[in-house]
PDB file of C-alpha atoms and ligand atoms in Angstrom:
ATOM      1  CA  UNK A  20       0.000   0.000   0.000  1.00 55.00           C
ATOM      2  CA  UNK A  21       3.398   2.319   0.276  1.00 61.00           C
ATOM      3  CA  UNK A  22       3.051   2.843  -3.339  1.00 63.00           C
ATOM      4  CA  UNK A  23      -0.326   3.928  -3.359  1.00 65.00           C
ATOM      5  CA  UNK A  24      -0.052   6.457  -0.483  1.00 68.00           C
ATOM      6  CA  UNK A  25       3.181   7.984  -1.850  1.00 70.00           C
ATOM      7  CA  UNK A  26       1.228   8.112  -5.495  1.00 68.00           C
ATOM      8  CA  UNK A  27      -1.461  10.490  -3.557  1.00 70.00           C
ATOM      9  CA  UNK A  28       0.970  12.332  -1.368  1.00 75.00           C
ATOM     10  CA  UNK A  29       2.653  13.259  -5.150  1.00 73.00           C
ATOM     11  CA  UNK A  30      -0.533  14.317  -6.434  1.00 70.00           C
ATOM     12  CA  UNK A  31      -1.152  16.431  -3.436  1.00 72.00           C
ATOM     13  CA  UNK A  32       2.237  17.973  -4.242  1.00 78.00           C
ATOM     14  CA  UNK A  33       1.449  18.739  -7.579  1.00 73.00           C
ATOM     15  CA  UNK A  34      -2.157  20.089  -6.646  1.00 70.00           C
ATOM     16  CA  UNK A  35      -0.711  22.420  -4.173  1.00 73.00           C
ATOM     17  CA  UNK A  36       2.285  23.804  -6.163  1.00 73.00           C
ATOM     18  CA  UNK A  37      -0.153  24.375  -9.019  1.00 69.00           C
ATOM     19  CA  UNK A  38      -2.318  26.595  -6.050  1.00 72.00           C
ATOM     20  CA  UNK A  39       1.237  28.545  -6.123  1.00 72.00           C
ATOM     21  CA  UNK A  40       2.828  26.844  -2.502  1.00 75.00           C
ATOM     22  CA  UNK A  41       6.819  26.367  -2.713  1.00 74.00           C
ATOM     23  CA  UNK A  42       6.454  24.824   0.779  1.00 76.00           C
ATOM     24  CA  UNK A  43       4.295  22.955   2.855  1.00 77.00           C
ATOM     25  CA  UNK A  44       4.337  21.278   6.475  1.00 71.00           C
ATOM     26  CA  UNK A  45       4.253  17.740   6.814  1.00 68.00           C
ATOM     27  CA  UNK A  46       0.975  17.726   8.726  1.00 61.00           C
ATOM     28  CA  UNK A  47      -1.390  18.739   6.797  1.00 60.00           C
ATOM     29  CA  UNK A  48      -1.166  15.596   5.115  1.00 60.00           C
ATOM     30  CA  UNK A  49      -2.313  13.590   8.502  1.00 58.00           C
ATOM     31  CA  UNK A  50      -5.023  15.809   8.816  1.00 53.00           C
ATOM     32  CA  UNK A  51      -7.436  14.014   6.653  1.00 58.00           C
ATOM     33  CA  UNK A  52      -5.367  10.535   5.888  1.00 56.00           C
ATOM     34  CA  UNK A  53      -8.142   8.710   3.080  1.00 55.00           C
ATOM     35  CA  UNK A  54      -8.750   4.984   3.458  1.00 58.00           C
ATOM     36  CA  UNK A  55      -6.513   3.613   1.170  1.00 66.00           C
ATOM     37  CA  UNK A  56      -7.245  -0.180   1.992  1.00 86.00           C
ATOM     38  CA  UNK A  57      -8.436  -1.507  -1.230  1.00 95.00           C
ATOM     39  CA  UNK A  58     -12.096  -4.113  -1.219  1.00 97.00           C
ATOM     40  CA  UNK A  59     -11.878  -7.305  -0.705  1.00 96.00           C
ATOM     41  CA  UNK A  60     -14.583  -8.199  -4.009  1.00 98.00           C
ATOM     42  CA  UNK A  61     -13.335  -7.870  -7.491  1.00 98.00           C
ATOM     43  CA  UNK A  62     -16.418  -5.898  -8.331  1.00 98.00           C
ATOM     44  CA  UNK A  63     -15.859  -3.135  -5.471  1.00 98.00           C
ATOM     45  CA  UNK A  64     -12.267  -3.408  -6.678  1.00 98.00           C
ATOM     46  CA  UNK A  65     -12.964  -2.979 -10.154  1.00 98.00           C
ATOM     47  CA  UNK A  66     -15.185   0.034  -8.948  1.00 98.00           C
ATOM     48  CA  UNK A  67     -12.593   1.800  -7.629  1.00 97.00           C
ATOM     49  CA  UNK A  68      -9.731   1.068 -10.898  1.00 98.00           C
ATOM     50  CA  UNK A  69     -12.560   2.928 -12.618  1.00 98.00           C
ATOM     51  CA  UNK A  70     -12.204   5.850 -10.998  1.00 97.00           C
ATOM     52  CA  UNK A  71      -8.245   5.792 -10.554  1.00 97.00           C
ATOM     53  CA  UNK A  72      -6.467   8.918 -11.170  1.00 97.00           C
ATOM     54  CA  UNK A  73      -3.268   8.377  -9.796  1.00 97.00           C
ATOM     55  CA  UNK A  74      -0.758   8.333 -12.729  1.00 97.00           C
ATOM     56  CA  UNK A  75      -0.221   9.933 -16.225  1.00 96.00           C
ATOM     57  CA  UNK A  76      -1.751   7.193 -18.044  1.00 98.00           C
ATOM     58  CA  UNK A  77      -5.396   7.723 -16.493  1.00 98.00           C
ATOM     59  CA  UNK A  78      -5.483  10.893 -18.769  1.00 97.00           C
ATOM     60  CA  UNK A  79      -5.189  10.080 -21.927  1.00 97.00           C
ATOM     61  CA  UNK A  80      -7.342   6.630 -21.303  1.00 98.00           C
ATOM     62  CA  UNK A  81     -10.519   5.877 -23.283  1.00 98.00           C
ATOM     63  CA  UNK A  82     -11.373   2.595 -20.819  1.00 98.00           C
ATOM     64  CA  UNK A  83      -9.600   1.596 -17.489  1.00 98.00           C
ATOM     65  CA  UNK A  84      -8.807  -2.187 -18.264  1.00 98.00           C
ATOM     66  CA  UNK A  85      -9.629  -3.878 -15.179  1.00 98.00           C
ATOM     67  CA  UNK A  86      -9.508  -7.363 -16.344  1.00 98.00           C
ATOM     68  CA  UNK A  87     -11.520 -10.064 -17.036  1.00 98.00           C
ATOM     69  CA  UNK A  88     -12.401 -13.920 -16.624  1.00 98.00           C
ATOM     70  CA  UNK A  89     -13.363 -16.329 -14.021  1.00 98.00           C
ATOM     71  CA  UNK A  90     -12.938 -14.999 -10.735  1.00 98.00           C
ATOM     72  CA  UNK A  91     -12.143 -18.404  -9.152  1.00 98.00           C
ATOM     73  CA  UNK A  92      -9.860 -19.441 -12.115  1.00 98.00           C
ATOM     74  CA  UNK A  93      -6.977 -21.869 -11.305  1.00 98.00           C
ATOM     75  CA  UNK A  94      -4.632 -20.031 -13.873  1.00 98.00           C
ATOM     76  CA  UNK A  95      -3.820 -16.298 -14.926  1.00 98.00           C
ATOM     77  CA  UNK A  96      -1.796 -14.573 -17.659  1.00 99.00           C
ATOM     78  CA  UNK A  97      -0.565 -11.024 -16.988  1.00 99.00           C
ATOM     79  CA  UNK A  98       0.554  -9.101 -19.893  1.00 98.00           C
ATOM     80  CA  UNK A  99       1.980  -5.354 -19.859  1.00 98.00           C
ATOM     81  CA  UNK A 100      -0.875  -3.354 -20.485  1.00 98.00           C
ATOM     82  CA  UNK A 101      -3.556  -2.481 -22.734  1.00 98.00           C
ATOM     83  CA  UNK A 102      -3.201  -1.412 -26.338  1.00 98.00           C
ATOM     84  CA  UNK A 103      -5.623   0.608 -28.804  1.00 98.00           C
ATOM     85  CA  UNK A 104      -8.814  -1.941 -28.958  1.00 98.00           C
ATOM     86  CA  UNK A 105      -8.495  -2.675 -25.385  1.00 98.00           C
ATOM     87  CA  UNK A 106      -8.203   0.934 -24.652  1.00 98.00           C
ATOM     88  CA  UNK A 107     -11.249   1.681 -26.793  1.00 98.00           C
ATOM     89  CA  UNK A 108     -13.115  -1.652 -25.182  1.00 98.00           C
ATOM     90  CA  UNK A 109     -11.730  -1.343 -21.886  1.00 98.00           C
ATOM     91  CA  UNK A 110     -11.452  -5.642 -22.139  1.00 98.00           C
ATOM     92  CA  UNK A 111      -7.954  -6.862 -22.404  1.00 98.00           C
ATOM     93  CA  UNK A 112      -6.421  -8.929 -24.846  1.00 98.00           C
ATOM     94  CA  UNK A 113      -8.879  -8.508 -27.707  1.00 98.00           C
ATOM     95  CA  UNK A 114      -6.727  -7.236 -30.285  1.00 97.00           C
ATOM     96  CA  UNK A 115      -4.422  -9.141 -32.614  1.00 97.00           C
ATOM     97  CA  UNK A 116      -2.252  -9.915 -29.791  1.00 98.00           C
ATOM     98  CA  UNK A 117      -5.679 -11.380 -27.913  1.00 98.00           C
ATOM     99  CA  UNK A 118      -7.186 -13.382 -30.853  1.00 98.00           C
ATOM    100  CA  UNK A 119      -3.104 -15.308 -30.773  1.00 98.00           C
ATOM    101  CA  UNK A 120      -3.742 -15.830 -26.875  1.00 98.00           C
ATOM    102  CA  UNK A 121      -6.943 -17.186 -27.488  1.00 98.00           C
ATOM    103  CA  UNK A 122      -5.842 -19.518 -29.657  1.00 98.00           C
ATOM    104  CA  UNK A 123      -2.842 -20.349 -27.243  1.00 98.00           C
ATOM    105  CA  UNK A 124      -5.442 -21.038 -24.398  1.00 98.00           C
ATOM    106  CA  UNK A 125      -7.876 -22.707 -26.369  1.00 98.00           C
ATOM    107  CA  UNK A 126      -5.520 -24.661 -28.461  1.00 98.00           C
ATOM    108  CA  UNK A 127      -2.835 -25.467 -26.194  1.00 98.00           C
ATOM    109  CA  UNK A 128      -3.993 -25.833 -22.924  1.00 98.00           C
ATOM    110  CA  UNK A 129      -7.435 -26.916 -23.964  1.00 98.00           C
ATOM    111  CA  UNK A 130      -9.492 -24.638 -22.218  1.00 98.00           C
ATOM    112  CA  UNK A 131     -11.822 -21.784 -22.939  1.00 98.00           C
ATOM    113  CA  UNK A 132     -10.387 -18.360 -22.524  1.00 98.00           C
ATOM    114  CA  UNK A 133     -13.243 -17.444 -20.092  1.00 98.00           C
ATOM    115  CA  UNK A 134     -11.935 -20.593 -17.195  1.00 98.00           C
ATOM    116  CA  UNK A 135      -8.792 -18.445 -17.227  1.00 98.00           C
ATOM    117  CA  UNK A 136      -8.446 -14.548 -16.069  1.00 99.00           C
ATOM    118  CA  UNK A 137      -6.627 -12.219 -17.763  1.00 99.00           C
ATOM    119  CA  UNK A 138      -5.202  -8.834 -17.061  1.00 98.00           C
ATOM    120  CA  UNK A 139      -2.190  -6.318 -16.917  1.00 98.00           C
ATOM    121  CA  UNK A 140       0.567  -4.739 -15.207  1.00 98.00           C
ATOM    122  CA  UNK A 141      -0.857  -1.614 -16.017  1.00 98.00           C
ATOM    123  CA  UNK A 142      -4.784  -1.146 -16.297  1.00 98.00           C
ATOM    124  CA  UNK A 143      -4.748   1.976 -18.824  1.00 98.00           C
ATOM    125  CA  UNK A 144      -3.560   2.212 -21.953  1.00 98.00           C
ATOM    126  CA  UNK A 145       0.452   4.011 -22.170  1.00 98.00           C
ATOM    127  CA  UNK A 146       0.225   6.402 -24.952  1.00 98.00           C
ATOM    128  CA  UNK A 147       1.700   4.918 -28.629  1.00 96.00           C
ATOM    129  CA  UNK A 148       1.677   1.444 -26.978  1.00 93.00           C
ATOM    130  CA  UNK A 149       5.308   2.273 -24.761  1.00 98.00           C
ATOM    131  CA  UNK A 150       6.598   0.329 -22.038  1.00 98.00           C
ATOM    132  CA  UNK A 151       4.620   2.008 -19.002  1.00 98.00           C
ATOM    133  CA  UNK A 152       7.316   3.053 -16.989  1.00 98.00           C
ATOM    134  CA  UNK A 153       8.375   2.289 -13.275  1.00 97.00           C
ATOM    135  CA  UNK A 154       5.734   4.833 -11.723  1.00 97.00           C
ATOM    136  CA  UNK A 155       3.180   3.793 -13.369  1.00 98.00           C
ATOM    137  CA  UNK A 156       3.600   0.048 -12.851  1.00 98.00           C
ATOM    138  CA  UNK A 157       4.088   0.462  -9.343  1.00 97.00           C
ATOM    139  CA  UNK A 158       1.246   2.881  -8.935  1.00 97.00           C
ATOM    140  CA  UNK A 159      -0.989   0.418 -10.158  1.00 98.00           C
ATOM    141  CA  UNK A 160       0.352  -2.543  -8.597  1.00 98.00           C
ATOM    142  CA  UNK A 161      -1.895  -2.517  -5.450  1.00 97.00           C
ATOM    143  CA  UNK A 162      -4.756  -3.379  -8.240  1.00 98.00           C
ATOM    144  CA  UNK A 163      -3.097  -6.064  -9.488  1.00 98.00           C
ATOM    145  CA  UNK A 164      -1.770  -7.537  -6.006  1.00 98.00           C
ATOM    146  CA  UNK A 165      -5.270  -7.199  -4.673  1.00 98.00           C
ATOM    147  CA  UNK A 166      -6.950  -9.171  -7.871  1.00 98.00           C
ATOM    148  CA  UNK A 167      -4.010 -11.807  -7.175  1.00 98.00           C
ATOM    149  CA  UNK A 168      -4.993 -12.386  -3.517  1.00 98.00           C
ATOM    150  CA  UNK A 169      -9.057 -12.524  -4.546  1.00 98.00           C
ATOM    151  CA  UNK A 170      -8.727 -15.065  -7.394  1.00 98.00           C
ATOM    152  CA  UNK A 171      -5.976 -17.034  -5.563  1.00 98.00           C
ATOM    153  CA  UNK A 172      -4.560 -18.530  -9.028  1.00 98.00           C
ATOM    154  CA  UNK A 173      -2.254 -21.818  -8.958  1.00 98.00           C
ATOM    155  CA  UNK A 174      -0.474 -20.664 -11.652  1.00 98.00           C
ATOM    156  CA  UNK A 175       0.239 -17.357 -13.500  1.00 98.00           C
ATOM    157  CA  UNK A 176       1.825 -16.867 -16.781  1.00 99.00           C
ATOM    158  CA  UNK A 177       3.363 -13.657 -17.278  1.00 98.00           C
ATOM    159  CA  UNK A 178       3.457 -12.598 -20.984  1.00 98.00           C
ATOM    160  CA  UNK A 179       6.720 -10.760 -21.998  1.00 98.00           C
ATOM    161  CA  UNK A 180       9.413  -8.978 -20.220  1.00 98.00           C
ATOM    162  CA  UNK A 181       7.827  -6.275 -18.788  1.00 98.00           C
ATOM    163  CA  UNK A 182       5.051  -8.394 -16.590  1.00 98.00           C
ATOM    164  CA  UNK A 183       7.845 -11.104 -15.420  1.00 98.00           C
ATOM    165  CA  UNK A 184       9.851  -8.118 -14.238  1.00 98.00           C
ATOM    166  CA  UNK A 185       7.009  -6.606 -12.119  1.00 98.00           C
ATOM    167  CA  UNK A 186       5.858  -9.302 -11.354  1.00 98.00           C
ATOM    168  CA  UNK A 187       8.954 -10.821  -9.340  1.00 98.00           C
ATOM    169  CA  UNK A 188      11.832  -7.893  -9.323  1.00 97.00           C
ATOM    170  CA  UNK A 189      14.215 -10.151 -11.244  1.00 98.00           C
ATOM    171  CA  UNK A 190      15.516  -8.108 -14.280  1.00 97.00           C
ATOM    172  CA  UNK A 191      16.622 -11.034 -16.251  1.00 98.00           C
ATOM    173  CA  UNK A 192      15.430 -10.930 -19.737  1.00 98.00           C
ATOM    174  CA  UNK A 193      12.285 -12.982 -21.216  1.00 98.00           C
ATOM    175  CA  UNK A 194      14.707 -14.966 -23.450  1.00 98.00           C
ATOM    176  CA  UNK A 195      16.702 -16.198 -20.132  1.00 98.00           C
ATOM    177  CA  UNK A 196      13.858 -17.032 -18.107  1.00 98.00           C
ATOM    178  CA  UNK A 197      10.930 -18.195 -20.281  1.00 98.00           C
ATOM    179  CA  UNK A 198      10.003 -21.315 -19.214  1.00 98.00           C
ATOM    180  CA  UNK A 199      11.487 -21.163 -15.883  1.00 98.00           C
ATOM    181  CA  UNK A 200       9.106 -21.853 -12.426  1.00 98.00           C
ATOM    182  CA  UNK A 201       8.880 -19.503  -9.800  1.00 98.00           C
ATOM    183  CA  UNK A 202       7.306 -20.247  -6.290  1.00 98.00           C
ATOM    184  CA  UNK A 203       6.142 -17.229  -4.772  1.00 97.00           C
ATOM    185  CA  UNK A 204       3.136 -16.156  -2.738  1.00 97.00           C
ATOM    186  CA  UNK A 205       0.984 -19.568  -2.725  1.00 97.00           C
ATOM    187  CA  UNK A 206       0.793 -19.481  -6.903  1.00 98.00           C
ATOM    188  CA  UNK A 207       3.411 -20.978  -9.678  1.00 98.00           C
ATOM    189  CA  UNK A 208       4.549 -18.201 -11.580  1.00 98.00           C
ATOM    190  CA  UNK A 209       5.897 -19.189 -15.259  1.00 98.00           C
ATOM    191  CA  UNK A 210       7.067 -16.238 -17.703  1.00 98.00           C
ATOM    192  CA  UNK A 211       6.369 -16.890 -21.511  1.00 98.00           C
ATOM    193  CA  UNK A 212       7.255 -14.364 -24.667  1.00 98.00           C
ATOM    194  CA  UNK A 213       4.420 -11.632 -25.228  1.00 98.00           C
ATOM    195  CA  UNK A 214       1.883 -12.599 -28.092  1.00 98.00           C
ATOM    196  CA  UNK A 215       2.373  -9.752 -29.872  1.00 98.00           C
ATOM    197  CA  UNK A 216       6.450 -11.003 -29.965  1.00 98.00           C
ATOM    198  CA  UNK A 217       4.919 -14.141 -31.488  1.00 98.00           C
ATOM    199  CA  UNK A 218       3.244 -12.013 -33.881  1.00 98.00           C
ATOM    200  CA  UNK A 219       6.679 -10.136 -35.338  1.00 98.00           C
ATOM    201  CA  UNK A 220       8.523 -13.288 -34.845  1.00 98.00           C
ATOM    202  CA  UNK A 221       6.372 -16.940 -35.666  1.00 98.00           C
ATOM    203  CA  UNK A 222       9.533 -18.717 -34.876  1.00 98.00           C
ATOM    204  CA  UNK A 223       9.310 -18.351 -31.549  1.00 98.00           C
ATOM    205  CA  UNK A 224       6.034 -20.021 -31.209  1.00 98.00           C
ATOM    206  CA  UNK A 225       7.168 -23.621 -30.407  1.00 98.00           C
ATOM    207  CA  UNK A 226       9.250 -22.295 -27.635  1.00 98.00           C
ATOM    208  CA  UNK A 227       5.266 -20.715 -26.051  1.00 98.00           C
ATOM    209  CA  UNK A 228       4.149 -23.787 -26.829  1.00 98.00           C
ATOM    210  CA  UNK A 229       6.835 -26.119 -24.544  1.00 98.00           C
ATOM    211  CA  UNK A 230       6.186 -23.213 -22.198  1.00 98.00           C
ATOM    212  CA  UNK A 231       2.130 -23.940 -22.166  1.00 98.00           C
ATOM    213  CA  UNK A 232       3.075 -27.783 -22.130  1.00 98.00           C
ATOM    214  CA  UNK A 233       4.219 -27.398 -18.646  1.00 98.00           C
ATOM    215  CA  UNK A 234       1.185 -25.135 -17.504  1.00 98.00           C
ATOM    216  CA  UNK A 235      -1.082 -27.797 -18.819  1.00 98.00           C
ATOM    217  CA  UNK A 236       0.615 -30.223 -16.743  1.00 97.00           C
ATOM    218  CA  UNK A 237       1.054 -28.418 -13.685  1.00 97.00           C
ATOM    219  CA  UNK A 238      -2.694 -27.595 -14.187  1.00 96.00           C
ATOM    220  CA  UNK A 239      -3.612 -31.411 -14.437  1.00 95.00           C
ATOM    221  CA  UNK A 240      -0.740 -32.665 -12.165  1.00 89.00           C
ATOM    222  CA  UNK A 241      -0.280 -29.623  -9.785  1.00 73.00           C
TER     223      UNK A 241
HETATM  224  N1  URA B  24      -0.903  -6.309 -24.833  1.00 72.19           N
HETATM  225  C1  URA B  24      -0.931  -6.425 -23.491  1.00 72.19           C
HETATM  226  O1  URA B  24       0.105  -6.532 -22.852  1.00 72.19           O
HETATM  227  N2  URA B  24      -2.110  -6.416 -22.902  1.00 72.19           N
HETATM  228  C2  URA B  24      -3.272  -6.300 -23.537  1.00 72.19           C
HETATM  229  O2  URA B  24      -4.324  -6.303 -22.904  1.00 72.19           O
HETATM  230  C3  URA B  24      -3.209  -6.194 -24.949  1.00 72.19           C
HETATM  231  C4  URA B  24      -2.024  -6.190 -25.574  1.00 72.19           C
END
């Protein structure tokens, strides 16, 4: 929750300077501290992403992208954040890069998309589809940590660089690790290349698919 209270003491900052302060004292932020615990259902939660101002990328948005799927699902794939249709559908993974995970659920790991949840490091779109950077992600994280702890996944893929980093602080790259499992926090965690990677570069497909081999049987197997 640090990175959530230090995102609103910034905006504070900002909102005051803008008023014309150069200084303030310390306590009149205590004054009137806001409840920053976040719900404990993925509706309330999804409530309040909706109404999430707390970074750059909430103003040039079309559609928060909270997320979507089974809220009781026994695997998750995190990818980096949403692009143009999801942005304009506020669903993610629906674009080109969506239809190819489809098809990687559905095909692969014999599934339907809709068993499985799906969401983002960051919930609005960054601007020309650029990595969001370190604020933002971090800002945002509470979200993601909070739909985590509510779905209680067994396994999560992380799709691409970007989501493996956040998503376990290790700054290896996707090439290294792809493939790898991680314990952490009661789930599996297994990083994969990014669809839309698989979409610039075909070749790399077979390696996703060994990848989804082993999710499939750590699904079946645990
Ligand atoms: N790429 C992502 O990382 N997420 C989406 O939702 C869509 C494209």
């Amino acid at each position: 929750m640090k990175n959530l209270k230090n995102a609103l003491l910034l905006k504070q900052l900002y909102q005051l300077k803008h008023l014309g302060y150069r200084y303030t004292s310390a306590s009149v932020f205590k004054e009137n501290e806001p409840n920053l615990s976040l719900p404990d259902t993925l509706d309330k939660l999804k409530e309040q992403a909706l109404k999430c101002h707390l970074c750059e990328l909430s103003k040039s948005r079309t559609n928060v992208v909270f997320g979507e799927g089974n809220p009781h699902a026994q695997i998750m794939f995190i990818g980096e954040g949403p692009g143009a249709t999801e942005d304009s559908m506020g669903r993610p993974f629906v674009g080109r890069s969506g239809e190819l995970l489809t098809k990687m659920i559905e095909n692969v790991l014999l599934i339907k998309r809709e068993e499985t949840y799906i969401a983002n490091i960051v919930k609005c779109r960054p601007p020309g589809n650029r990595v969001p950077s370190p604020t933002e992600a971090h800002t945002c994280q509470p979200f993601l940590l909070k739909q985590i702890e509510l779905i209680k996944p067994k396994i999560i893929v992380t799709l691409g660089g970007t989501a493996y980093h956040y998503m376990t602080g290790d700054e290896t790259g996707i090439t290294k690790v792809r493939g790898t499992l991680h314990q952490q926090n009661g789930y599996t965690l297994i990083p994969t290349y990014h669809p839309s990677f698989l979409l610039r570069n075909p070749s790399a497909k077979k390696e996703v698919f060994e990848d989804l081999k082993k999710v499939k049987e750590l699904m079946e197997n645990g």
